[in-house]
Amino acid sequence: MGHETRAASLAAEAYVYGTPLVRGLETVGMLTQDGLGSLPATAFNHFAHAEPATGWPGDEGTLCSLAPLDLSEGPLVLQVPPSGPRYAVYQFVDAWTNDFAYVGLRAGGADGGSWLLAPPGWDGQVPGSVREVIEAPTAVATLVVRYACVLGDAEDVAAVRELRAGLALHPLTAPGLGRGGLPGGDPLAEPALRFWERLRVWAGDFPPSGADRAYQERFQSLGLLEEGATPYAEPAAELRWALEEGEAAGRAQIEAAAWRWGQDGHEGDGGEEDGAPSGRSAEGGGSAGAVAPAAEGGSRGGWKGAAHLFDFNLDHLGPGTLDAPPWRVADRSEAYLRRAVAARVGLWGPHGYEATTTQTYRDAAGERLDGANAYTLRLPPPPPAHGWALSAYGVPRRPGPEPRAVSDRTPGLVREPDGTVVLRLSARPPRAAAANWVPVPAGPFRAVLRLYVPEAGYRVPGLVRAEPE
């Protein structure tokens, strides 16, 4: 292998390694400067709230809020309202897209209170009113908040809005000017090498764990460890070629890995009928969990998910996380690839023990789902610990509002004496048990079931074609 080829191979490795940082911070930059999808532009340390009419992709049965966090001037205090038995999660994601802490119904926090969000290495005095300290691995992070909500129920939506009104972030000490935005890099860097310039600058400003910093040393020859002026203003022809070839090869490697997850039973927004997983990129409005893990116990009837896609955080597992072998990728190189795939198809998704998505394109007999038919799904007891939501999407997915989801919170939901919930999926509403009806589009569709804090071993049966009414 020649020197130039080795350099391109190294650049491909660096592209896979650095994609989560660049994609994640580009999305944060979009949120703070221009807005993100339906969310308005939101300053650091403030919340942006999705609304039922626009929703947030991939969060069936919940309303999502985002807050870009800036801890560069010191800790923040997060005030959380009491949410009672309603499913709620406050998920903390660092600049490298690692989920490093959780607060909420599963992890503690249903009764509300205050948490201190500290920058890396902070050892100051903790106020007595604070329940727990959450140390962030990087000075910039993202807080993802989800509340279970029936989006078509005005009373439930109003209740969530009242909860949101109780959310607050404020500095522990006197506030400074804070960040006006993220560092953009040297403007002299060639536009074609913008990815590399952002990776160079952001990796320096938001350094990863010690193990990852040691791994980064291998990229010295690519200019990624250079400080000060950019090495990408007028790079040598050999370096430019290696970076451009490496970026293309690294992108192809991520796409291939995402497709393998789909083919192996871990499908993303794309799938067998959609083509390769398309995800939702920063350019398309971002995603908070567009691809989340599947029920740990597995499923039947074509249900597929990605139970351990988000298990790539190996170094900083804080409050609310599970630091156990089932939820940690053993191989660090594999962790880097999974992290890149997750950033590609499900940016800021949670661990599988917090929330999981499983989906199917086929019924229990193996036939493709189609709105010309009606189907039933029997969710057996015991139900997932903290709720579920089921919805149906056209294939390929079409632009427009999020489809109506039926969830454990749907008013009037009918349950059988043993707790089983029988759901009907059809284009036309049924004559009885209208609350248990999941509307489906005309033509091919996929059913998406989101489980919140699922029971270990919970299995989802297949959809059974029903007789027409």
Coordinates of C-alpha atoms in Angstrom, one line a residue:
M1 CA 0.0 0.0 0.0
G2 CA 1.5 3.3 -1.1
H3 CA 1.9 6.4 1.1
E4 CA -1.0 8.2 -0.5
T5 CA -3.3 5.2 -0.1
R6 CA -2.4 4.8 3.5
A7 CA -3.1 8.4 4.1
A8 CA -6.5 8.1 2.5
S9 CA -7.3 5.0 4.6
L10 CA -6.3 6.9 7.7
A11 CA -8.5 9.8 6.7
A12 CA -11.5 7.4 6.2
E13 CA -10.9 6.2 9.8
A14 CA -10.8 9.8 11.0
Y15 CA -14.0 10.6 9.2
V16 CA -15.9 7.7 10.9
Y17 CA -14.4 8.8 14.2
G18 CA -15.2 12.5 13.8
T19 CA -18.6 12.4 12.1
P20 CA -20.6 12.3 15.3
L21 CA -18.9 15.4 16.7
V22 CA -19.3 17.4 13.5
R23 CA -22.9 16.3 12.7
G24 CA -23.9 16.8 16.3
L25 CA -22.4 20.3 16.7
E26 CA -23.7 21.3 13.2
T27 CA -27.1 20.5 14.4
V28 CA -26.6 22.4 17.6
G29 CA -25.4 25.4 15.5
M30 CA -28.6 25.1 13.4
L31 CA -30.7 25.1 16.5
T32 CA -29.0 28.2 18.0
Q33 CA -28.7 30.2 14.8
D34 CA -31.6 29.3 12.4
G35 CA -33.9 26.9 14.2
L36 CA -34.2 23.2 13.6
G37 CA -37.1 21.8 11.6
S38 CA -40.2 23.2 13.3
L39 CA -38.2 24.4 16.3
P40 CA -37.3 28.1 16.4
A41 CA -33.8 29.5 16.9
T42 CA -33.0 29.0 20.5
A43 CA -30.1 30.5 22.5
F44 CA -27.8 28.3 24.6
N45 CA -29.2 27.4 28.0
H46 CA -32.8 27.9 26.8
F47 CA -35.5 25.5 25.7
A48 CA -37.1 24.9 22.3
H49 CA -40.4 23.1 22.5
A50 CA -42.0 21.0 19.7
E51 CA -45.8 21.3 19.3
P52 CA -48.4 18.7 18.4
A53 CA -49.1 20.2 15.0
T54 CA -45.5 19.9 13.9
G55 CA -44.1 17.2 16.3
W56 CA -40.6 15.9 16.5
P57 CA -39.8 13.0 14.2
G58 CA -39.4 9.6 15.9
D59 CA -41.0 10.5 19.2
E60 CA -44.4 8.7 18.9
G61 CA -46.5 9.4 21.9
T62 CA -44.3 12.2 23.4
L63 CA -43.7 15.9 23.1
C64 CA -40.0 16.7 22.8
S65 CA -38.0 19.8 24.0
L66 CA -34.4 20.6 23.3
A67 CA -31.9 22.8 25.1
P68 CA -28.4 23.4 23.8
L69 CA -26.2 23.7 26.9
D70 CA -23.1 25.9 27.4
L71 CA -21.1 25.2 30.5
S72 CA -18.0 27.1 29.5
E73 CA -18.6 29.8 32.2
G74 CA -19.6 27.4 35.0
P75 CA -22.4 25.1 36.2
L76 CA -26.0 25.4 35.4
V77 CA -28.9 24.6 37.7
L78 CA -31.7 22.6 36.0
Q79 CA -35.1 22.9 37.6
V80 CA -37.5 20.0 36.8
P81 CA -41.2 20.1 37.6
P82 CA -43.0 17.1 39.3
S83 CA -44.3 14.9 36.5
G84 CA -45.9 12.1 38.7
P85 CA -46.6 8.8 36.9
R86 CA -46.4 10.4 33.4
Y87 CA -43.4 9.1 31.5
A88 CA -40.7 11.8 31.4
V89 CA -37.0 11.7 30.6
Y90 CA -34.3 14.3 30.7
Q91 CA -31.5 13.0 28.5
F92 CA -28.0 14.5 28.5
V93 CA -25.8 14.2 25.3
D94 CA -22.2 15.4 25.1
A95 CA -20.6 17.1 22.0
W96 CA -19.5 13.7 20.7
T97 CA -23.2 12.4 20.9
N98 CA -22.6 10.2 23.9
D99 CA -25.6 9.8 26.2
F100 CA -23.9 10.4 29.6
A101 CA -26.8 10.9 32.1
Y102 CA -30.6 10.6 32.5
V103 CA -33.1 12.0 34.9
G104 CA -36.8 11.1 34.8
L105 CA -39.4 8.5 35.7
R106 CA -37.0 5.6 35.3
A107 CA -33.9 7.3 36.6
G108 CA -35.4 9.3 39.5
G109 CA -37.0 12.7 39.1
A110 CA -40.7 12.1 38.9
D111 CA -41.2 14.3 42.0
G112 CA -39.2 17.1 40.5
G113 CA -36.3 19.1 42.0
S114 CA -33.0 20.7 41.0
W115 CA -29.9 19.1 39.4
L116 CA -26.5 20.8 39.0
L117 CA -25.0 20.5 35.5
A118 CA -21.2 20.9 35.9
P119 CA -18.5 21.4 33.3
P120 CA -15.6 19.0 33.0
G121 CA -13.4 18.9 36.1
W122 CA -15.6 21.3 38.2
D123 CA -15.1 20.8 42.0
G124 CA -16.9 23.8 43.5
Q125 CA -19.4 24.0 46.3
V126 CA -22.8 22.4 45.7
P127 CA -25.9 24.1 47.0
G128 CA -27.9 22.1 49.5
S129 CA -31.0 22.4 47.4
V130 CA -29.5 20.3 44.6
R131 CA -30.4 16.7 44.4
E132 CA -27.5 15.5 42.4
V133 CA -24.5 16.7 40.3
I134 CA -24.3 15.7 36.7
E135 CA -20.8 16.4 35.3
A136 CA -20.7 16.8 31.5
P137 CA -17.7 15.4 29.6
T138 CA -17.7 18.5 27.3
A139 CA -18.4 22.2 27.8
V140 CA -21.2 22.1 25.2
A141 CA -23.9 19.5 25.5
T142 CA -27.6 18.9 24.5
L143 CA -30.5 18.3 26.8
V144 CA -33.4 16.3 25.3
V145 CA -36.7 16.3 27.2
R146 CA -39.6 14.0 26.4
Y147 CA -43.0 13.9 28.1
A148 CA -45.6 11.2 27.3
C149 CA -48.5 12.9 25.6
V150 CA -51.6 12.1 23.6
L151 CA -51.1 14.7 20.8
G152 CA -54.7 14.7 19.8
D153 CA -56.0 15.3 23.4
A154 CA -56.2 19.0 24.1
E155 CA -56.2 18.4 27.9
D156 CA -53.1 16.2 27.8
V157 CA -51.3 18.7 25.6
A158 CA -52.2 21.5 28.0
A159 CA -50.9 19.4 30.9
V160 CA -47.5 18.9 29.2
R161 CA -47.3 22.6 28.4
E162 CA -47.8 23.3 32.1
L163 CA -45.0 20.9 32.9
R164 CA -42.8 22.7 30.3
A165 CA -43.5 26.0 32.0
G166 CA -41.8 24.5 35.1
L167 CA -38.6 23.7 33.3
A168 CA -35.8 26.2 34.0
L169 CA -32.1 26.6 33.4
H170 CA -30.0 29.2 35.2
P171 CA -26.3 29.7 36.0
L172 CA -25.1 28.8 39.5
T173 CA -23.3 32.1 39.7
A174 CA -23.7 35.5 38.1
P175 CA -24.2 35.0 34.4
G176 CA -21.7 36.1 31.8
L177 CA -22.1 36.8 28.1
G178 CA -22.1 33.1 27.3
R179 CA -21.6 31.7 23.8
G180 CA -22.9 33.6 20.8
G181 CA -22.3 30.5 18.8
L182 CA -19.9 27.7 18.1
P183 CA -16.4 28.4 16.8
G184 CA -16.5 28.2 13.1
G185 CA -12.9 27.5 12.2
D186 CA -10.5 29.4 10.1
P187 CA -12.3 31.1 7.1
L188 CA -9.2 30.5 5.0
A189 CA -9.8 26.8 5.0
E190 CA -10.9 25.5 1.6
P191 CA -14.7 25.0 1.4
A192 CA -14.2 21.4 0.2
L193 CA -12.3 20.6 3.4
R194 CA -14.9 22.3 5.7
F195 CA -15.6 19.0 7.5
W196 CA -11.9 18.5 8.4
E197 CA -11.6 22.1 9.6
R198 CA -14.6 21.8 11.9
L199 CA -13.3 18.5 13.2
R200 CA -9.9 20.0 13.9
V201 CA -11.4 23.0 15.7
W202 CA -14.2 21.3 17.6
A203 CA -12.0 18.3 18.7
G204 CA -9.6 20.9 20.2
D205 CA -12.4 22.9 21.9
F206 CA -14.4 19.9 23.1
P207 CA -11.8 17.2 23.8
P208 CA -13.0 13.6 24.3
S209 CA -12.0 11.1 26.9
G210 CA -8.4 10.2 27.6
A211 CA -8.7 7.0 25.7
D212 CA -10.0 8.8 22.7
R213 CA -7.4 11.5 22.9
A214 CA -4.7 8.8 22.7
Y215 CA -6.5 7.3 19.7
Q216 CA -6.6 10.8 18.0
E217 CA -2.8 10.9 17.9
R218 CA -2.8 8.6 14.9
F219 CA -4.3 11.5 12.9
Q220 CA -1.4 13.9 13.4
S221 CA -0.3 13.6 9.8
L222 CA -3.7 14.7 8.6
G223 CA -3.4 18.1 10.3
L224 CA -6.3 17.4 12.8
L225 CA -4.1 18.1 15.8
E226 CA -2.8 21.4 14.5
E227 CA -3.5 24.5 16.6
G228 CA -3.9 28.1 15.4
A229 CA -3.9 28.7 11.7
T230 CA -5.7 26.1 9.6
P231 CA -3.5 23.6 7.7
Y232 CA -6.4 23.4 5.1
A233 CA -6.0 26.8 3.5
E234 CA -3.5 25.7 0.8
P235 CA -2.7 22.0 1.6
A236 CA -0.3 20.0 -0.3
A237 CA -1.9 18.1 -3.2
E238 CA -1.2 14.8 -1.6
L239 CA -3.0 15.8 1.7
R240 CA -6.0 17.3 -0.2
W241 CA -6.4 14.1 -2.2
A242 CA -6.1 11.9 0.9
L243 CA -8.7 14.0 2.8
E244 CA -11.2 14.0 -0.1
E245 CA -10.8 10.3 -0.8
G246 CA -10.9 9.5 2.9
E247 CA -14.1 11.5 3.4
A248 CA -15.8 9.7 0.5
A249 CA -14.6 6.3 1.7
G250 CA -15.6 7.0 5.3
R251 CA -19.0 8.2 4.3
A252 CA -19.5 5.0 2.3
Q253 CA -18.4 2.9 5.3
I254 CA -21.0 4.6 7.5
E255 CA -23.7 4.1 4.9
A256 CA -22.8 0.5 4.4
A257 CA -22.8 -0.1 8.2
A258 CA -26.2 1.6 8.5
W259 CA -27.6 -0.6 5.7
R260 CA -26.2 -3.7 7.5
W261 CA -28.0 -2.8 10.6
G262 CA -31.2 -2.6 8.5
Q263 CA -30.6 -5.9 6.7
D264 CA -29.6 -7.7 9.9
G265 CA -32.9 -6.7 11.6
H266 CA -32.1 -3.2 12.9
E267 CA -33.9 -1.0 10.5
G268 CA -33.8 2.7 10.5
D269 CA -36.1 5.2 8.8
G270 CA -35.4 3.4 5.6
G271 CA -35.8 -0.3 5.3
E272 CA -36.6 -3.2 3.0
E273 CA -39.1 -1.1 1.1
D274 CA -37.6 2.3 1.5
G275 CA -34.1 1.5 0.3
A276 CA -31.0 2.3 2.4
P277 CA -31.6 4.0 5.7
S278 CA -32.1 7.7 5.1
G279 CA -32.4 8.9 8.7
R280 CA -32.9 12.5 9.3
S281 CA -29.8 14.6 8.8
A282 CA -29.1 18.0 10.3
E283 CA -30.0 19.4 6.9
G284 CA -33.4 17.7 7.2
G285 CA -34.2 19.0 10.6
G286 CA -32.3 16.6 12.9
S287 CA -33.7 13.8 14.9
A288 CA -34.1 13.0 18.6
G289 CA -34.4 9.3 18.5
A290 CA -35.5 8.7 14.9
V291 CA -34.0 5.2 15.3
A292 CA -34.2 3.9 18.8
P293 CA -33.5 0.4 20.1
A294 CA -35.9 -2.5 20.0
A295 CA -37.3 -4.5 23.0
E296 CA -34.6 -6.5 24.6
G297 CA -36.6 -9.7 24.5
G298 CA -37.0 -9.7 20.8
S299 CA -40.1 -9.8 18.7
R300 CA -42.1 -11.9 16.2
G301 CA -43.9 -11.2 13.0
G302 CA -41.3 -9.1 11.3
W303 CA -40.7 -6.6 14.1
K304 CA -37.2 -5.2 14.0
G305 CA -35.2 -2.6 15.9
A306 CA -31.7 -1.6 17.0
A307 CA -31.4 -2.7 20.6
H308 CA -27.8 -1.7 21.2
L309 CA -27.0 0.9 18.6
F310 CA -26.5 3.6 21.3
D311 CA -24.2 1.6 23.5
F312 CA -21.0 3.4 22.3
N313 CA -20.3 5.5 25.4
L314 CA -17.4 3.7 27.1
D315 CA -15.9 6.4 29.2
H316 CA -18.3 8.7 31.0
L317 CA -21.5 7.1 32.3
G318 CA -23.2 9.4 34.8
P319 CA -26.4 9.4 36.9
G320 CA -29.2 7.3 35.4
T321 CA -27.0 5.3 33.0
L322 CA -26.4 1.6 33.3
D323 CA -22.7 0.9 33.4
A324 CA -22.9 -2.9 32.6
P325 CA -21.6 -5.2 29.9
P326 CA -24.9 -5.6 28.1
W327 CA -25.0 -1.9 27.4
R328 CA -21.3 -1.3 26.5
V329 CA -19.7 -2.2 23.2
A330 CA -16.7 -4.3 24.0
D331 CA -14.6 -3.1 21.0
R332 CA -13.7 0.6 20.8
S333 CA -13.4 0.6 17.0
E334 CA -16.8 -0.9 16.8
A335 CA -18.1 1.8 19.2
Y336 CA -16.8 4.5 16.9
L337 CA -18.6 3.0 13.9
R338 CA -21.9 2.6 15.8
R339 CA -21.6 6.1 17.0
A340 CA -21.3 7.3 13.5
V341 CA -24.2 5.2 12.3
A342 CA -26.3 6.5 15.2
A343 CA -25.4 10.1 14.3
R344 CA -26.4 9.3 10.7
V345 CA -29.8 7.7 11.3
G346 CA -30.8 8.6 14.9
L347 CA -29.0 11.6 16.3
W348 CA -29.4 12.0 20.0
G349 CA -31.3 8.7 20.5
P350 CA -31.4 7.2 23.9
H351 CA -30.1 3.8 25.2
G352 CA -32.4 0.9 24.8
Y353 CA -33.1 0.6 28.5
E354 CA -34.7 4.1 28.4
A355 CA -36.8 4.0 25.2
T356 CA -36.9 1.7 22.3
T357 CA -38.5 1.6 18.8
T358 CA -39.4 -1.5 16.9
Q359 CA -41.1 -1.5 13.5
T360 CA -42.4 -3.9 10.9
Y361 CA -43.2 -3.8 7.2
R362 CA -44.9 -7.2 7.2
D363 CA -47.7 -9.0 8.9
A364 CA -47.4 -12.3 10.9
A365 CA -47.8 -14.3 7.6
G366 CA -44.8 -12.4 6.1
E367 CA -47.0 -10.4 3.7
R368 CA -46.2 -6.7 3.2
L369 CA -48.5 -4.3 5.1
D370 CA -51.0 -2.4 2.9
G371 CA -53.7 0.0 3.7
A372 CA -56.1 -1.9 1.5
N373 CA -56.3 -4.4 4.4
A374 CA -57.1 -4.2 8.1
Y375 CA -54.9 -5.7 10.8
T376 CA -55.0 -6.4 14.6
L377 CA -52.2 -6.3 17.1
R378 CA -52.6 -7.9 20.5
L379 CA -50.2 -6.3 23.0
P380 CA -50.0 -8.9 25.7
P381 CA -49.7 -8.2 29.4
P382 CA -47.6 -7.1 31.2
P383 CA -47.3 -4.0 29.2
P384 CA -44.0 -2.0 29.0
A385 CA -43.2 -0.5 32.3
H386 CA -43.8 3.1 31.4
G387 CA -45.9 3.1 28.3
W388 CA -46.1 2.6 24.6
A389 CA -47.2 4.3 21.4
L390 CA -48.1 2.8 18.0
S391 CA -48.4 4.7 14.7
A392 CA -48.2 3.9 10.9
Y393 CA -46.2 5.6 8.2
G394 CA -46.5 5.4 4.4
V395 CA -43.8 3.7 2.5
P396 CA -42.0 5.5 1.2
R397 CA -42.5 8.1 3.9
R398 CA -44.3 11.2 2.6
P399 CA -44.0 14.8 3.7
G400 CA -46.8 16.1 6.0
P401 CA -47.8 16.0 9.7
E402 CA -46.9 13.1 11.9
P403 CA -49.5 10.4 11.9
R404 CA -51.9 9.9 14.8
A405 CA -50.4 7.6 17.4
V406 CA -52.4 5.4 19.8
S407 CA -50.8 5.0 23.2
D408 CA -51.4 3.7 26.7
R409 CA -52.6 7.2 27.5
T410 CA -55.2 7.4 24.8
P411 CA -58.5 8.4 26.4
G412 CA -61.1 5.6 26.2
L413 CA -58.5 2.9 25.4
V414 CA -60.2 -0.5 25.8
R415 CA -58.3 -3.3 27.6
E416 CA -59.3 -6.9 28.0
P417 CA -59.8 -8.3 31.5
D418 CA -56.2 -9.7 31.6
G419 CA -54.8 -6.3 30.5
T420 CA -54.3 -7.2 26.8
V421 CA -54.8 -4.3 24.4
V422 CA -56.2 -5.2 21.0
L423 CA -55.4 -2.5 18.4
R424 CA -56.9 -2.3 14.9
L425 CA -54.9 -0.9 12.1
S426 CA -57.0 0.2 9.1
A427 CA -57.7 3.0 6.7
R428 CA -61.3 3.3 7.9
P429 CA -62.3 3.6 11.6
P430 CA -63.9 0.5 13.1
R431 CA -67.5 0.4 14.3
A432 CA -66.4 -0.2 17.9
A433 CA -63.5 0.7 20.2
A434 CA -62.6 3.7 18.2
A435 CA -59.9 4.6 20.8
N436 CA -58.0 1.4 19.8
W437 CA -57.9 2.4 16.1
V438 CA -54.6 3.2 14.5
P439 CA -55.2 4.9 11.1
V440 CA -53.0 3.7 8.3
P441 CA -52.3 5.4 4.9
A442 CA -53.5 4.0 1.6
G443 CA -51.0 1.7 0.0
P444 CA -47.9 0.2 1.6
F445 CA -47.0 1.2 5.2
R446 CA -44.9 0.3 8.2
A447 CA -46.1 0.1 11.8
V448 CA -43.8 1.7 14.4
L449 CA -44.1 0.8 18.1
R450 CA -42.3 2.8 20.6
L451 CA -41.8 1.4 24.1
Y452 CA -40.8 3.5 27.1
V453 CA -38.6 1.7 29.6
P454 CA -39.6 -1.7 28.3
E455 CA -39.8 -4.8 30.4
A456 CA -36.9 -7.2 29.9
G457 CA -38.1 -10.1 27.7
Y458 CA -41.3 -8.3 26.5
R459 CA -42.1 -9.7 23.1
V460 CA -44.3 -8.1 20.4
P461 CA -46.5 -10.4 18.4
G462 CA -47.1 -10.0 14.7
L463 CA -49.9 -8.1 13.0
V464 CA -52.7 -10.4 11.9
R465 CA -54.8 -9.6 8.9
A466 CA -58.4 -8.9 10.0
E467 CA -61.7 -9.5 8.3
P468 CA -63.2 -6.4 6.8
E469 CA -66.1 -4.9 8.7

